[in-house]
Short mmCIF file of the C-alpha atoms (twelve columns), coordinates in Angstrom:
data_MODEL
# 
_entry.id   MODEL 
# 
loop_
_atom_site.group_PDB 
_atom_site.id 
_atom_site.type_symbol 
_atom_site.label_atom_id 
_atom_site.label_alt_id 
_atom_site.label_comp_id 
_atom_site.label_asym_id 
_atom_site.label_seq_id 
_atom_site.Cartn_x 
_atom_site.Cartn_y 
_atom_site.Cartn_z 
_atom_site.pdbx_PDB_model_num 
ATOM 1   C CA . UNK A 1   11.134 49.376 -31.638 1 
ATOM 2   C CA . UNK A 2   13.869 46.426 -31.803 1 
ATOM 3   C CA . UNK A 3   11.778 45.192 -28.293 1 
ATOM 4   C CA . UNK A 4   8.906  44.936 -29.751 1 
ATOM 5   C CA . UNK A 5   10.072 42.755 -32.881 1 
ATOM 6   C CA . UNK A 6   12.004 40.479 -30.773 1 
ATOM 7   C CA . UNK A 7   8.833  39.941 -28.162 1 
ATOM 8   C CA . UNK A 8   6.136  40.438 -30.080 1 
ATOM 9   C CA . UNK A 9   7.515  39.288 -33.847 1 
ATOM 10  C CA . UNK A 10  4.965  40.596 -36.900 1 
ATOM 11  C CA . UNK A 11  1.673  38.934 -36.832 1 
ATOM 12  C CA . UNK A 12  0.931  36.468 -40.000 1 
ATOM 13  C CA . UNK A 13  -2.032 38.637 -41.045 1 
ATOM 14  C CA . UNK A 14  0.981  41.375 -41.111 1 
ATOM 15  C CA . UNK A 15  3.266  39.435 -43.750 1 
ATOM 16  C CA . UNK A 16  0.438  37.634 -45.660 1 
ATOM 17  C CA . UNK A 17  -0.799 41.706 -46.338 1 
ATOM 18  C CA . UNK A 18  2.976  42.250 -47.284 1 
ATOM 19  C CA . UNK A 19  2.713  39.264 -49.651 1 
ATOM 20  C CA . UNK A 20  -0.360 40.298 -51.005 1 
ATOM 21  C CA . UNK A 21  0.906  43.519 -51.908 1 
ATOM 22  C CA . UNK A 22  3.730  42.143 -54.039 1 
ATOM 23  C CA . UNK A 23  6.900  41.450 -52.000 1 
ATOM 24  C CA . UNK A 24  9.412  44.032 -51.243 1 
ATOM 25  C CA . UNK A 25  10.833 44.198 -54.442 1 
ATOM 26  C CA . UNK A 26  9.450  47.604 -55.354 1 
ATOM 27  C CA . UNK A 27  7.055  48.877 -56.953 1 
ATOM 28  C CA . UNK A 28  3.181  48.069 -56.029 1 
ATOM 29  C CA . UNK A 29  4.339  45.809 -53.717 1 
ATOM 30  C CA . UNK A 30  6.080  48.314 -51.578 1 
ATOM 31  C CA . UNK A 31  2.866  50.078 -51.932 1 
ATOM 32  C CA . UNK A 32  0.812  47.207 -50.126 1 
ATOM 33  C CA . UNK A 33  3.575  46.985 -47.433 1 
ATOM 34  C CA . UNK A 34  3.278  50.605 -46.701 1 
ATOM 35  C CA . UNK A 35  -0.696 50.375 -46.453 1 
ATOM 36  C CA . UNK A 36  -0.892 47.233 -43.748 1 
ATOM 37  C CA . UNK A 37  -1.482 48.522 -40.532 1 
ATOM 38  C CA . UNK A 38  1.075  47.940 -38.354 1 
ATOM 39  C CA . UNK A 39  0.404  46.620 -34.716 1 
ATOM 40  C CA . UNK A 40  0.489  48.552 -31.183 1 
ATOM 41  C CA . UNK A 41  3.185  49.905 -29.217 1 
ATOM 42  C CA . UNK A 42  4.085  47.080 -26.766 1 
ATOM 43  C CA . UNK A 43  4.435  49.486 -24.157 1 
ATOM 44  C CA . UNK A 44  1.207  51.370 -23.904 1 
ATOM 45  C CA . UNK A 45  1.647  55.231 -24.544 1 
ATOM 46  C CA . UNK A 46  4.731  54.906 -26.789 1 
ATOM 47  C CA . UNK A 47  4.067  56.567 -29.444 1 
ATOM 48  C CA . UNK A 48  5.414  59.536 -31.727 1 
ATOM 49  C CA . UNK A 49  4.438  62.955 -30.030 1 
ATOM 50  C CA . UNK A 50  2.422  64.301 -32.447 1 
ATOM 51  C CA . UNK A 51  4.346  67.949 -32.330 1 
ATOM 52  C CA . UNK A 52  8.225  68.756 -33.207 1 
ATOM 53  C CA . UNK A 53  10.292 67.963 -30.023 1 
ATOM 54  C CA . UNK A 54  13.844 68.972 -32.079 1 
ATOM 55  C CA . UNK A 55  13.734 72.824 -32.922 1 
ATOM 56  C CA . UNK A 56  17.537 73.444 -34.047 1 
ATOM 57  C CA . UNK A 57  18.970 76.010 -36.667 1 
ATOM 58  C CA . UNK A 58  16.193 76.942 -38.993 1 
ATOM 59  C CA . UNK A 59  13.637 74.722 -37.757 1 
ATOM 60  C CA . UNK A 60  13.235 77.234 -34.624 1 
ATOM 61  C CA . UNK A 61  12.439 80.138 -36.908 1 
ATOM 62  C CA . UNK A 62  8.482  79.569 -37.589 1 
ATOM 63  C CA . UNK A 63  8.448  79.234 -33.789 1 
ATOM 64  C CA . UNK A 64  9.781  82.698 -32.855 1 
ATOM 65  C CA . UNK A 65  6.351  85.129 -31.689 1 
ATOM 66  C CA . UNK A 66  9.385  87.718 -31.122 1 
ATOM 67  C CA . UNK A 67  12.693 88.785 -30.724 1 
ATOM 68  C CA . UNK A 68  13.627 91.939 -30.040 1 
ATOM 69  C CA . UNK A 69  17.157 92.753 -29.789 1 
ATOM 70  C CA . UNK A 70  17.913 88.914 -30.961 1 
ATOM 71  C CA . UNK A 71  18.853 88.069 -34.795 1 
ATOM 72  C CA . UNK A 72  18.867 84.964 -36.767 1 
ATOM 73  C CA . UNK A 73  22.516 84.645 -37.912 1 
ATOM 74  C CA . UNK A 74  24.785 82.627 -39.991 1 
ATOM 75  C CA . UNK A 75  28.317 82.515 -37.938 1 
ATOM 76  C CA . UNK A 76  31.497 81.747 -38.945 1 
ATOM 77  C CA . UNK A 77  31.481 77.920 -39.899 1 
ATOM 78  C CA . UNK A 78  27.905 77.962 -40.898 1 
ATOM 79  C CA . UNK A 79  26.805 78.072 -37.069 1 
ATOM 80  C CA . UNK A 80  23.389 79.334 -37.221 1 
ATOM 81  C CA . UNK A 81  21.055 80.780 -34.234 1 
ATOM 82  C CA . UNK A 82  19.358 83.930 -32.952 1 
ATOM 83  C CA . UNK A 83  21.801 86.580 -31.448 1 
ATOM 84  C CA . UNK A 84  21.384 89.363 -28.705 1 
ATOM 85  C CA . UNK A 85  24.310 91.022 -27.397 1 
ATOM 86  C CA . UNK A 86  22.105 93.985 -25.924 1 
ATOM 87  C CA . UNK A 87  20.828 94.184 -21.365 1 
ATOM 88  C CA . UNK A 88  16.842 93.416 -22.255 1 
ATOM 89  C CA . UNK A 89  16.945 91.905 -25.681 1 
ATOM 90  C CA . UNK A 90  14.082 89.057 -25.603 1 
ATOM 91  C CA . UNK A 91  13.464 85.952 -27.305 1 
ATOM 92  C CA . UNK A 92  10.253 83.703 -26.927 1 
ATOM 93  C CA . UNK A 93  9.247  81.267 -28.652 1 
ATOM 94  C CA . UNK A 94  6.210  79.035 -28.765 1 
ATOM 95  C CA . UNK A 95  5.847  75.339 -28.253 1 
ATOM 96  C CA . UNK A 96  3.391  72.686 -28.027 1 
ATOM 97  C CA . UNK A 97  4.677  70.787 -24.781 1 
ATOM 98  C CA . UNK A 98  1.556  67.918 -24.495 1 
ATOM 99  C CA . UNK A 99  2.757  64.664 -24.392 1 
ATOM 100 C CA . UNK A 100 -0.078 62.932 -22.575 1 
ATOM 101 C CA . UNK A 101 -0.160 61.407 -18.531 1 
ATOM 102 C CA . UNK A 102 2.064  63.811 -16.155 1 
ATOM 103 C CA . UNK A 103 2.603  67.337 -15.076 1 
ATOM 104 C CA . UNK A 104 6.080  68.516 -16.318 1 
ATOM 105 C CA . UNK A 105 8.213  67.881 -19.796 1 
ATOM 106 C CA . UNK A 106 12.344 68.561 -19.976 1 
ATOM 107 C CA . UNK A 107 12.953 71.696 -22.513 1 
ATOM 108 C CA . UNK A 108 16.676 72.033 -23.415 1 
ATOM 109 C CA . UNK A 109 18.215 75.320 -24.675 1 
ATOM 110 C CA . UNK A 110 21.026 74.909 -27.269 1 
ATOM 111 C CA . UNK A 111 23.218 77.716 -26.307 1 
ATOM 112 C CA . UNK A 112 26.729 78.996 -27.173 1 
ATOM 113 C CA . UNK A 113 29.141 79.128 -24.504 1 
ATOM 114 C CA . UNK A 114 32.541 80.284 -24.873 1 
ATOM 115 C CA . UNK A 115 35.209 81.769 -22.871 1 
ATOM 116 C CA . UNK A 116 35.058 85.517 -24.731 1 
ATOM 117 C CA . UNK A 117 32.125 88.325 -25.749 1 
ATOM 118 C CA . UNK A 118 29.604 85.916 -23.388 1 
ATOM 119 C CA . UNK A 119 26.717 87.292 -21.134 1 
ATOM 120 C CA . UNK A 120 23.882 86.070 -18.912 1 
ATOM 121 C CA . UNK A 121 20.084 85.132 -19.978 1 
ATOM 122 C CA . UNK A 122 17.496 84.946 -17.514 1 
ATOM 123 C CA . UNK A 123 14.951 81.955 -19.223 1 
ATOM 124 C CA . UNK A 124 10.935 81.962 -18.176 1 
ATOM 125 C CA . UNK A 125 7.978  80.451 -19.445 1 
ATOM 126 C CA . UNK A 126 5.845  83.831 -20.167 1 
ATOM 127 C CA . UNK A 127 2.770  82.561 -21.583 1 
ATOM 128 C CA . UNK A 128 0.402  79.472 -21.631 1 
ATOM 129 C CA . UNK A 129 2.738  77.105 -19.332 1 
ATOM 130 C CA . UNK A 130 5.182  78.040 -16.189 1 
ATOM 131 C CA . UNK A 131 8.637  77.280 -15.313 1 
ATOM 132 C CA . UNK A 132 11.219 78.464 -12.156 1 
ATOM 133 C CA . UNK A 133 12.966 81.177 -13.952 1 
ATOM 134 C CA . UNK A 134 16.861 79.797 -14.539 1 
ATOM 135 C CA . UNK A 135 19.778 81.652 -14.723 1 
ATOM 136 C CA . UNK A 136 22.168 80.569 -17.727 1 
ATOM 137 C CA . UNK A 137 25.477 81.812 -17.760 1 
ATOM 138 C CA . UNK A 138 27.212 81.640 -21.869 1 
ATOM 139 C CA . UNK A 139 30.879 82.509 -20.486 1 
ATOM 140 C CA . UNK A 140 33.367 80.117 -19.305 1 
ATOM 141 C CA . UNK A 141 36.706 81.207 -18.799 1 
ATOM 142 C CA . UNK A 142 38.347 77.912 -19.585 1 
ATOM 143 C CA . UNK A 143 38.590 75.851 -21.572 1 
ATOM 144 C CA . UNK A 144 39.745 78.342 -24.518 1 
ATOM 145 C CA . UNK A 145 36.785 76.757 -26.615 1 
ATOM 146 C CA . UNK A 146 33.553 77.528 -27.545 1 
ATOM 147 C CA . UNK A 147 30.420 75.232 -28.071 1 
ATOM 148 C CA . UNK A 148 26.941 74.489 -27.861 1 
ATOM 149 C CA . UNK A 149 25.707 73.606 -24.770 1 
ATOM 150 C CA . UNK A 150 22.493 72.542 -23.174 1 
ATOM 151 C CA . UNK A 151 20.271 73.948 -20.536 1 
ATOM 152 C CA . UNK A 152 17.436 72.074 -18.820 1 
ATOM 153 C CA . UNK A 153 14.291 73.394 -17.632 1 
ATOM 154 C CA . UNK A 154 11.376 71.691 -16.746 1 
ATOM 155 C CA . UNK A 155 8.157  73.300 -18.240 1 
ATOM 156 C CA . UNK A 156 4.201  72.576 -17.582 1 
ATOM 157 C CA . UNK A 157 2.214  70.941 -20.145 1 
ATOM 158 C CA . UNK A 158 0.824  73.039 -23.016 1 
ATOM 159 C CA . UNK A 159 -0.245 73.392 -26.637 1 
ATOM 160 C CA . UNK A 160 0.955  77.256 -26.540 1 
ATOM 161 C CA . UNK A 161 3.751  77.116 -24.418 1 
ATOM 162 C CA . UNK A 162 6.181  80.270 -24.744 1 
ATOM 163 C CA . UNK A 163 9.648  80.200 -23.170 1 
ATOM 164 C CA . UNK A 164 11.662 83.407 -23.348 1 
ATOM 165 C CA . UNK A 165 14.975 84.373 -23.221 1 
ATOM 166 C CA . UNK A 166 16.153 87.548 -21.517 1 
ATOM 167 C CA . UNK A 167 19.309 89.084 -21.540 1 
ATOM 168 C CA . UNK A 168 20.385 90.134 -17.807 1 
ATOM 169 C CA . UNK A 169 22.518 93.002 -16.772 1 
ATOM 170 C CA . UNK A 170 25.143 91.198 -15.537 1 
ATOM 171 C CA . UNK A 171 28.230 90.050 -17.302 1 
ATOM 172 C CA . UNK A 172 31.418 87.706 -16.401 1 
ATOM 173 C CA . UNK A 173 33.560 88.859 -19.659 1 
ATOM 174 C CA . UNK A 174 32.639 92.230 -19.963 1 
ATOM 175 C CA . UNK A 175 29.866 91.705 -22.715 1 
ATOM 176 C CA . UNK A 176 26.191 90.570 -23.238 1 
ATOM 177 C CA . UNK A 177 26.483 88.391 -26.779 1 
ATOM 178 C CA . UNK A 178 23.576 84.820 -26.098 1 
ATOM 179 C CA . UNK A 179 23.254 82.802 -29.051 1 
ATOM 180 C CA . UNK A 180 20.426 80.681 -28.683 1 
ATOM 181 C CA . UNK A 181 20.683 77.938 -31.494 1 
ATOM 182 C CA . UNK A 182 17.237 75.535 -30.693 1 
ATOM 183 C CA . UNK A 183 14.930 74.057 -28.197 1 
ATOM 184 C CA . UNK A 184 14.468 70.750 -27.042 1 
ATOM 185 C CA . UNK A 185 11.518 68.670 -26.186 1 
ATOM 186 C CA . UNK A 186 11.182 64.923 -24.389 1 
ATOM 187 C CA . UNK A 187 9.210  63.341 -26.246 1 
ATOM 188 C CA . UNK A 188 7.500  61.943 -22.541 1 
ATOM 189 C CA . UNK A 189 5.609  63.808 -19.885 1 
ATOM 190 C CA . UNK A 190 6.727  63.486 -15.958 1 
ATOM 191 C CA . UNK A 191 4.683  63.777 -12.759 1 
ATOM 192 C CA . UNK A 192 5.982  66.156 -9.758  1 
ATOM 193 C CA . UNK A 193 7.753  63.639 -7.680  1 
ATOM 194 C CA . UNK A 194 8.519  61.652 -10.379 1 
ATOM 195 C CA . UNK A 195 12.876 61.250 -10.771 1 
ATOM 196 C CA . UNK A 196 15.020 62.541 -13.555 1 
ATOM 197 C CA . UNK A 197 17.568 59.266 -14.440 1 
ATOM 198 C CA . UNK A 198 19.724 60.924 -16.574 1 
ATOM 199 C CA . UNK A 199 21.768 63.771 -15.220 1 
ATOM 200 C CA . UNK A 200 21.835 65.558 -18.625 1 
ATOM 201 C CA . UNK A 201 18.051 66.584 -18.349 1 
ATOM 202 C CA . UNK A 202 17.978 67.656 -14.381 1 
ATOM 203 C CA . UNK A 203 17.578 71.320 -14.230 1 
ATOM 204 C CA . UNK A 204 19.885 73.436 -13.678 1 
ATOM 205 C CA . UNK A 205 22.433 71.120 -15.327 1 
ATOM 206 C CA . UNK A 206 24.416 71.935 -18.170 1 
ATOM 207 C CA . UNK A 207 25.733 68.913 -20.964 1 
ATOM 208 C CA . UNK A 208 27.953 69.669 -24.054 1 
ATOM 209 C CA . UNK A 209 25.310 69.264 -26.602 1 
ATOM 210 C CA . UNK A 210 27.392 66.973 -28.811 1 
ATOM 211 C CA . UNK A 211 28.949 65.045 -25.501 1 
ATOM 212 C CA . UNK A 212 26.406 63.501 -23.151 1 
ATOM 213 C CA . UNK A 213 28.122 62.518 -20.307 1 
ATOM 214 C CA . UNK A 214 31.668 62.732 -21.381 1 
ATOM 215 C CA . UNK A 215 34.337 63.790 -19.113 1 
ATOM 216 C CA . UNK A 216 34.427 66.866 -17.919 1 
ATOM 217 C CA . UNK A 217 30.648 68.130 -19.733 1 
ATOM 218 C CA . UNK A 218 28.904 68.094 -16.792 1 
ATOM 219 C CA . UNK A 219 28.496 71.802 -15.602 1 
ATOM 220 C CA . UNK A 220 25.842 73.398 -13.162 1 
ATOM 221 C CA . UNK A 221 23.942 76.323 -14.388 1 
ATOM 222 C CA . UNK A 222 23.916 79.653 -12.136 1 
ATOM 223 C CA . UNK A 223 20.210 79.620 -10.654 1 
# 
């Protein structure tokens, strides 16, 4: 990170190996750079998790075990996602969730919510992990917009870690339609008592995917 350069600048075994390999004009001396080994983390335990923690679009498809009732759809403006509009229709998918020291890690699901065609989705963790089931309402009757939101759940630790998505009964516009769009992982593990900072990742607390924080994107999920 930017930290660590400004506290702990490159060792002179690090740019003598860069020199060695050329400079950084190209060529084989770009390939020497990219062989040195680079040093530690200053903070211990940050590191890249060593699974996907972004699962948006078409990078959730190859972690879909089943979805029954749910398609994966291109909408209008090239909005893509897996839609149910069906009481019952089920989507799981399968995660690795391990991130190391601590109980818990923060899933997000990208949702649609709009204020028409909208229904509820009951989301659980059905296999290898758990999870308090959460309620996630897609309708909103105002504002007369509709966009990708994000709910928080907080999920156990797990290399096959399936959350599901169920479509409830209930309705607030008269219809069932949930677009699920992607799944989001921290990239760090939490203990029990340990507190969520930002209010975007608390469960049961929904953000505006592309407005952390803004005005006005702060809503709280039906649990």
């Amino acid at each position: 990170t930017v930290i660590d350069l400004l506290v702990r600048p490159p060792r002179p075994g690090d740019v003598n190996a860069h020199a060695q390999g050329g400079g950084g004009g190209g060529g084989s001396g770009d390939d020497g750079a990219r062989g040195a080994q680079l040093p530690e983390p200053m903070f211990e335990g940050n590191t890249v998790p060593s699974s996907p923690m972004c699962l948006q679009f078409d990078a959730l498809i190859p972690h879909v075990v089943e979805a029954r009732g749910f398609e994966f759809v291109e909408e209008r403006g090239g909005k893509k996602g897996y839609v149910g509009s069906s009481p019952g229709s089920l989507l799981s998918v399968r995660v690795d969730t391990v991130r190391g020291a601590g109980r818990f890690v923060i899933a997000q699901l990208a949702h649609l919510r709009s204020y028409e065609h909208m229904g509820i989705a009951v989301v659980t963790c059905s296999s290898g992990c758990t999870c308090e089931p959460t309620r996630v309402n897609a309708h909103r009757a105002e504002p007369r917009t509709s966009q990708t939101y994000l709910a928080s759940i907080k999920v156990t630790q797990s290399a096959a870690c399936v959350v599901s998505v169920t479509i409830a009964p209930e309705t607030d516009s008269g219809e069932h339609k949930f677009k699920v769009s992607g799944l989001i992982l921290s990239d760090a593990a939490m203990g029990d008592d340990e507190p969520i900072w930002y209010e975007f990742l608390r469960p049961g607390v929904e953000f505006a995917q592309a407005s952390y924080g803004g005005p006005g994107t702060s809503h709280t999920a039906g649990l």
